[in-house]
Coordinates of C-alpha atoms in Angstrom, one line a residue:
M246 CA 38.5 66.7 -52.9
R247 CA 37.4 70.8 -53.4
E248 CA 35.2 68.4 -55.7
R249 CA 33.8 66.5 -52.9
I250 CA 32.9 69.4 -50.8
F251 CA 32.1 71.5 -53.8
P252 CA 30.2 70.3 -56.8
G253 CA 28.1 71.9 -59.4
N254 CA 29.1 74.1 -62.0
G255 CA 31.9 76.9 -62.4
Q256 CA 30.7 79.6 -60.3
E257 CA 30.5 77.1 -57.1
S258 CA 33.9 76.0 -58.7
G259 CA 35.5 80.0 -57.9
E260 CA 33.9 80.3 -54.4
G261 CA 35.6 76.9 -52.9
A262 CA 39.0 78.5 -54.8
G263 CA 38.6 82.1 -52.5
C264 CA 37.5 79.7 -49.7
D265 CA 40.8 78.2 -50.5
R266 CA 43.2 80.7 -50.4
Y267 CA 40.8 82.6 -47.7
L268 CA 42.3 79.4 -45.8
S269 CA 45.9 80.0 -47.2
H270 CA 46.0 83.4 -46.1
A271 CA 44.8 82.8 -42.5
L272 CA 47.3 79.9 -41.4
L273 CA 49.9 81.8 -43.5
G274 CA 48.9 85.2 -40.8
A275 CA 48.9 82.2 -37.8
C276 CA 52.6 81.1 -38.9
A277 CA 53.9 84.1 -39.2
A278 CA 52.2 85.7 -35.8
R279 CA 54.1 82.5 -33.6
I280 CA 57.0 82.8 -35.5
Y281 CA 57.7 86.8 -34.5
D282 CA 55.6 85.5 -30.6
D283 CA 58.7 82.5 -30.6
H284 CA 61.4 85.9 -31.9
R285 CA 60.0 88.2 -29.0
L286 CA 59.9 85.3 -26.6
S287 CA 63.6 84.6 -27.0
T288 CA 64.8 87.8 -27.2
L289 CA 63.0 88.2 -24.0
E290 CA 65.0 85.7 -22.0
G291 CA 68.2 86.1 -23.3
A292 CA 67.5 90.2 -22.5
A293 CA 66.6 89.0 -19.1
A294 CA 69.3 86.4 -18.9
Q295 CA 71.9 88.8 -19.6
V296 CA 70.8 91.2 -17.0
S297 CA 70.3 88.4 -14.0
G298 CA 74.1 87.8 -14.9
Q299 CA 75.2 90.7 -14.3
E300 CA 73.1 91.1 -11.5
R301 CA 74.2 88.3 -9.9
V302 CA 78.0 88.9 -10.5
R303 CA 77.7 92.1 -9.0
I304 CA 76.1 91.6 -6.3
V305 CA 78.9 88.7 -6.2
L306 CA 81.7 91.5 -6.0
E307 CA 80.1 94.0 -3.8
N308 CA 79.8 91.6 -1.4
R309 CA 81.6 92.0 1.8
L310 CA 83.6 88.4 1.8
T311 CA 84.7 89.1 -1.8
Q312 CA 86.1 92.2 -0.6
R313 CA 87.8 91.3 2.5
A314 CA 88.7 88.0 1.0
I315 CA 90.6 90.4 -2.1
I316 CA 92.1 92.1 0.8
V317 CA 94.0 88.8 2.0
V318 CA 95.3 88.0 -1.5
I319 CA 96.5 91.0 -1.5
L320 CA 98.1 90.8 1.9
I321 CA 99.2 87.7 0.8
N322 CA 100.8 88.9 -2.5
A323 CA 102.8 91.9 -1.0
V324 CA 104.4 89.3 1.5
T325 CA 105.1 87.0 -1.0
I326 CA 107.1 88.9 -2.9
G327 CA 109.1 90.5 -0.6
M328 CA 109.6 87.0 0.6
E329 CA 111.4 86.4 -2.7
T330 CA 114.3 89.3 -1.6
S331 CA 115.4 86.7 0.3
A332 CA 118.0 84.5 -1.4
H333 CA 117.6 82.3 1.2
L334 CA 114.0 81.5 1.0
M335 CA 114.2 81.4 -2.9
D336 CA 116.3 78.9 -2.9
R337 CA 114.0 76.2 0.0
A338 CA 110.5 77.3 -0.9
G339 CA 111.4 79.4 -4.1
G340 CA 108.8 77.5 -6.7
L341 CA 106.0 77.9 -3.4
L342 CA 106.2 81.6 -3.9
H343 CA 106.0 81.7 -8.0
A344 CA 103.5 79.4 -7.6
V345 CA 101.3 82.0 -4.5
D346 CA 102.4 84.7 -6.9
R347 CA 101.0 83.4 -10.3
I348 CA 97.6 82.1 -7.8
A349 CA 97.3 86.2 -6.9
L350 CA 97.6 87.7 -10.1
A351 CA 94.9 85.2 -11.7
I352 CA 92.9 86.0 -8.9
F353 CA 93.3 89.5 -10.0
T354 CA 92.6 89.1 -13.9
V355 CA 89.3 87.4 -12.8
E356 CA 88.2 89.9 -10.3
I357 CA 89.2 92.7 -13.0
A358 CA 87.2 91.2 -16.0
A359 CA 84.2 90.2 -13.8
R360 CA 83.8 94.0 -12.7
L361 CA 84.5 95.0 -16.4
Y362 CA 81.5 92.3 -17.2
A363 CA 79.2 92.9 -14.4
Y364 CA 79.7 97.2 -15.1
R365 CA 80.5 97.9 -18.4
R366 CA 81.0 101.3 -19.2
A367 CA 80.6 102.3 -15.9
F368 CA 83.3 100.6 -14.8
W369 CA 86.0 103.3 -17.0
S370 CA 84.0 105.9 -15.3
D371 CA 85.9 105.2 -11.6
P372 CA 89.5 105.9 -11.3
W373 CA 90.0 103.7 -9.1
N374 CA 89.4 100.9 -11.8
W375 CA 91.4 102.4 -13.8
F376 CA 94.5 102.3 -10.6
D377 CA 93.4 98.6 -10.4
T378 CA 93.4 97.9 -14.5
V379 CA 97.0 99.9 -14.6
I380 CA 98.7 97.7 -11.9
V381 CA 97.4 94.5 -13.0
A382 CA 97.8 95.4 -16.6
I383 CA 101.6 95.8 -15.7
A384 CA 101.9 92.3 -13.8
L385 CA 100.4 91.2 -16.3
V386 CA 103.9 92.1 -19.3
P387 CA 106.7 89.6 -19.3
A388 CA 109.4 90.7 -17.9
S389 CA 112.5 89.3 -19.9
G390 CA 114.6 91.4 -22.4
P391 CA 114.3 95.2 -21.8
L392 CA 111.1 95.0 -19.8
S393 CA 112.9 92.4 -17.0
V394 CA 112.8 96.3 -14.7
L395 CA 108.5 95.3 -14.6
R396 CA 109.7 92.8 -12.2
A397 CA 110.0 94.9 -9.7
L398 CA 107.3 96.0 -10.7
R399 CA 105.0 93.7 -9.1
I400 CA 104.9 95.2 -5.7
L401 CA 103.0 97.6 -7.0
R402 CA 100.2 95.5 -6.6
A403 CA 100.2 96.6 -2.9
L404 CA 98.6 99.4 -3.8
R405 CA 95.5 97.8 -4.9
L406 CA 95.1 98.4 -0.6
I407 CA 94.5 102.0 -1.6
S408 CA 91.6 101.0 -3.6
A409 CA 89.7 98.5 -1.8
V410 CA 90.5 100.0 1.9
P411 CA 87.5 102.7 1.7
S412 CA 89.6 104.2 4.5
M413 CA 92.7 104.4 2.6
R414 CA 90.9 106.0 -0.7
R415 CA 89.0 108.8 1.7
V416 CA 93.2 110.0 2.9
V417 CA 94.3 109.4 -0.7
G418 CA 91.1 111.4 -2.0
A419 CA 91.9 114.2 0.7
L420 CA 95.3 115.0 -0.6
L421 CA 94.1 115.1 -3.7
T422 CA 91.6 117.7 -2.7
A423 CA 94.3 119.2 -0.4
V424 CA 96.1 120.0 -3.5
P425 CA 95.3 123.3 -4.7
G426 CA 96.1 124.7 -1.2
M427 CA 98.8 123.1 -0.9
A428 CA 100.3 124.0 -4.1
S429 CA 99.9 127.7 -2.5
I430 CA 101.9 126.9 0.3
I431 CA 104.3 125.1 -1.4
G432 CA 105.0 128.2 -4.1
L433 CA 105.9 130.7 -0.2
L434 CA 108.3 127.7 1.0
V435 CA 110.5 127.4 -2.3
L436 CA 110.3 131.3 -2.3
M437 CA 111.6 131.4 1.2
I438 CA 113.9 129.1 0.6
Y439 CA 115.7 130.7 -2.6
I440 CA 115.2 134.4 -0.7
A441 CA 117.5 132.6 1.8
A442 CA 119.8 130.7 -0.4
V443 CA 120.6 133.7 -2.3
V444 CA 121.3 135.6 1.4
A445 CA 123.5 132.8 2.8
T446 CA 125.5 132.3 -0.5
K447 CA 126.5 135.7 -0.2
L448 CA 127.4 136.2 3.2
F449 CA 128.7 132.2 3.9
G450 CA 130.1 131.4 0.9
D451 CA 133.4 132.7 1.3
I452 CA 134.1 131.4 4.9
V453 CA 132.1 127.7 4.4
P454 CA 133.0 126.9 0.7
E455 CA 132.0 123.2 1.2
R456 CA 127.9 124.2 2.0
F457 CA 127.6 127.5 0.4
D458 CA 129.5 128.1 -2.1
E459 CA 127.2 128.2 -4.8
L460 CA 123.7 128.4 -5.9
P461 CA 122.7 124.6 -6.0
R462 CA 124.7 124.1 -2.9
S463 CA 122.9 126.7 -0.8
L464 CA 119.5 125.4 -1.4
F465 CA 120.7 121.8 -0.7
T466 CA 122.1 122.5 2.3
L467 CA 118.6 125.0 3.4
F468 CA 116.6 122.1 2.5
Q469 CA 118.6 119.9 4.8
I470 CA 118.6 122.3 7.7
M471 CA 115.0 122.7 7.2
T472 CA 114.5 118.7 7.6
G473 CA 116.7 118.8 10.9
D474 CA 119.4 117.2 9.7
D475 CA 122.9 118.2 11.3
W476 CA 121.3 121.9 11.1
G477 CA 123.6 122.7 14.6
N478 CA 126.6 121.6 12.5
V479 CA 126.2 123.9 10.0
A480 CA 125.5 126.2 12.1
Q481 CA 128.5 125.8 14.7
E482 CA 131.0 125.6 11.3
V483 CA 129.5 129.3 10.5
M484 CA 129.2 131.1 13.9
A485 CA 133.3 130.0 13.9
H486 CA 133.8 132.7 12.0
K487 CA 130.9 135.0 12.1
P488 CA 129.2 134.6 15.7
W489 CA 126.1 136.6 15.1
A490 CA 125.1 133.8 12.3
W491 CA 122.7 132.2 14.9
I492 CA 120.3 134.9 14.2
F493 CA 120.1 133.7 10.0
F494 CA 119.7 129.8 11.4
I495 CA 117.4 130.4 14.4
A496 CA 114.8 133.2 11.7
Y497 CA 115.0 131.0 8.6
I498 CA 114.5 127.3 11.0
L499 CA 111.0 129.3 12.2
M500 CA 109.9 130.6 8.8
S501 CA 110.3 127.5 7.2
T502 CA 110.0 124.4 9.2
F503 CA 107.3 126.2 12.1
V504 CA 105.6 127.9 9.9
A505 CA 105.2 126.9 6.3
L506 CA 105.5 123.5 7.0
N507 CA 102.6 124.0 9.6
L508 CA 100.4 125.4 7.1
F509 CA 101.1 122.6 5.0
I510 CA 99.9 120.1 7.4
A511 CA 97.3 122.0 8.4
V512 CA 95.8 121.5 4.8
V513 CA 96.0 118.4 4.7
V514 CA 94.3 118.0 7.8
N515 CA 91.6 120.0 7.0
A516 CA 91.1 118.0 3.9
M517 CA 90.5 114.9 5.7
N518 CA 88.4 116.4 7.8
D519 CA 86.2 117.7 5.5
A520 CA 86.6 113.9 3.6
E521 CA 85.7 112.2 7.2
P522 CA 82.2 111.5 6.9
S523 CA 80.3 112.0 10.2
P524 CA 78.0 109.7 11.9
A525 CA 74.6 110.7 10.2
E526 CA 76.5 110.5 6.9
T527 CA 77.6 107.2 7.6
Q528 CA 74.6 105.8 9.1
A529 CA 72.6 106.9 5.7
Q530 CA 75.3 105.5 3.4
A531 CA 74.8 102.2 6.0
E532 CA 71.1 102.2 5.0
L533 CA 71.8 103.0 1.3
E534 CA 73.5 99.8 1.0
T535 CA 70.6 98.0 2.5
V536 CA 68.5 99.1 0.2
K537 CA 70.5 98.8 -2.8
Q538 CA 70.3 95.1 -1.6
E539 CA 67.7 94.4 -1.2
L540 CA 66.6 96.5 -4.8
A541 CA 69.4 94.0 -6.0
A542 CA 67.7 90.9 -4.7
V543 CA 64.1 91.9 -5.8
N544 CA 65.2 92.1 -9.4
A545 CA 66.7 88.7 -9.4
K546 CA 63.1 87.8 -8.0
L547 CA 61.5 89.7 -11.1
D548 CA 63.6 88.4 -13.5
Q549 CA 62.8 84.7 -12.3
L550 CA 59.4 85.3 -12.8
L551 CA 59.3 87.2 -15.9
M552 CA 61.4 83.6 -17.2
R553 CA 58.9 81.2 -16.0
Q554 CA 55.7 83.8 -17.9
T555 CA 57.5 83.4 -20.8
S556 CA 58.7 79.9 -20.9
S557 CA 55.3 79.3 -19.7
A558 CA 53.8 81.3 -22.6
A559 CA 56.1 80.1 -25.6
V560 CA 54.3 76.2 -24.0
S561 CA 51.3 76.8 -23.4
P562 CA 49.0 76.7 -26.6
A563 CA 47.3 80.5 -28.4
S564 CA 43.8 80.9 -27.6
P565 CA 41.1 81.6 -30.9
S566 CA 40.7 84.9 -30.7
T567 CA 44.7 85.4 -30.6
T568 CA 44.8 82.7 -33.3
S569 CA 42.0 84.3 -35.6
Q570 CA 43.4 88.3 -35.0
S571 CA 46.9 86.5 -35.4
A572 CA 45.0 85.2 -39.0
A573 CA 43.5 88.6 -40.1
N574 CA 46.9 90.3 -39.4
G575 CA 48.5 87.8 -41.8
R576 CA 46.2 88.4 -44.6
K577 CA 46.5 92.3 -43.9
D578 CA 49.9 91.9 -44.2
L579 CA 49.5 89.6 -47.0
T580 CA 47.2 91.4 -49.3
T581 CA 49.2 94.4 -48.6

């Protein structure tokens, strides 16, 4: 073939061999460029499909209907677990109750797995996700043998209402925020009870030994009085021997119940008021959620357009300029 195209002397034959090498290098360069483009396109398509899948799962999980469905499942599961404590109901519908329990556990497991897939590392940055994971993990442990006590802990799944209902989450968050302030009040209350217990043991230990003979018993009695449980009978027993004892009990009740406990409640209420968003903040949060949903829809459409563009680019033939450029790159790579 080469003699037909390049007839003549050896010099012409050498020129023909150079053209063959040039064409070979060009073809190799074009093939290498096409392989690189195909690999890049497949990588982009895989990344776009992965991002699109995560966004779809996230949209489904953040949908209000999904969240309300999870709340309904939690309530039904809590009711069925309570019904299992009745021997009469277990005899008549024990199989149905166990089936509902297993279905609810499967739904919770799928939900946790979907959230882990949708949020990846961000899943573990939310304490409520840790809370839900621990509760579901406890339910997955086989309740047999030494772990049979875990069967009674299935009712802890009802606590998932705290993480599923935003208002409950705010209440728990407010309580946790109020812990530093409550610590000081609890310390003050313990100090008052201890001082009153020492005084009561010294004053009333001989006349009412069944209530004030030792410090631990006096502490328990004064705690009972602080809660308002049967404090009148305790005071009457002591006042039968020492009529002036009412001064001690009235002063103790005023300091412990009406001062310390009210301070305790005030700190909690103040923390809850701080955690409760104002109407303007609620409206801003609603607008932010709307913007997030719109951005998620736009991202999904962009992913679809990217997939269409990459697939059309893979099907359409390469232009001559692109082929020549790829051939030049291939020649450069091979010569180097």
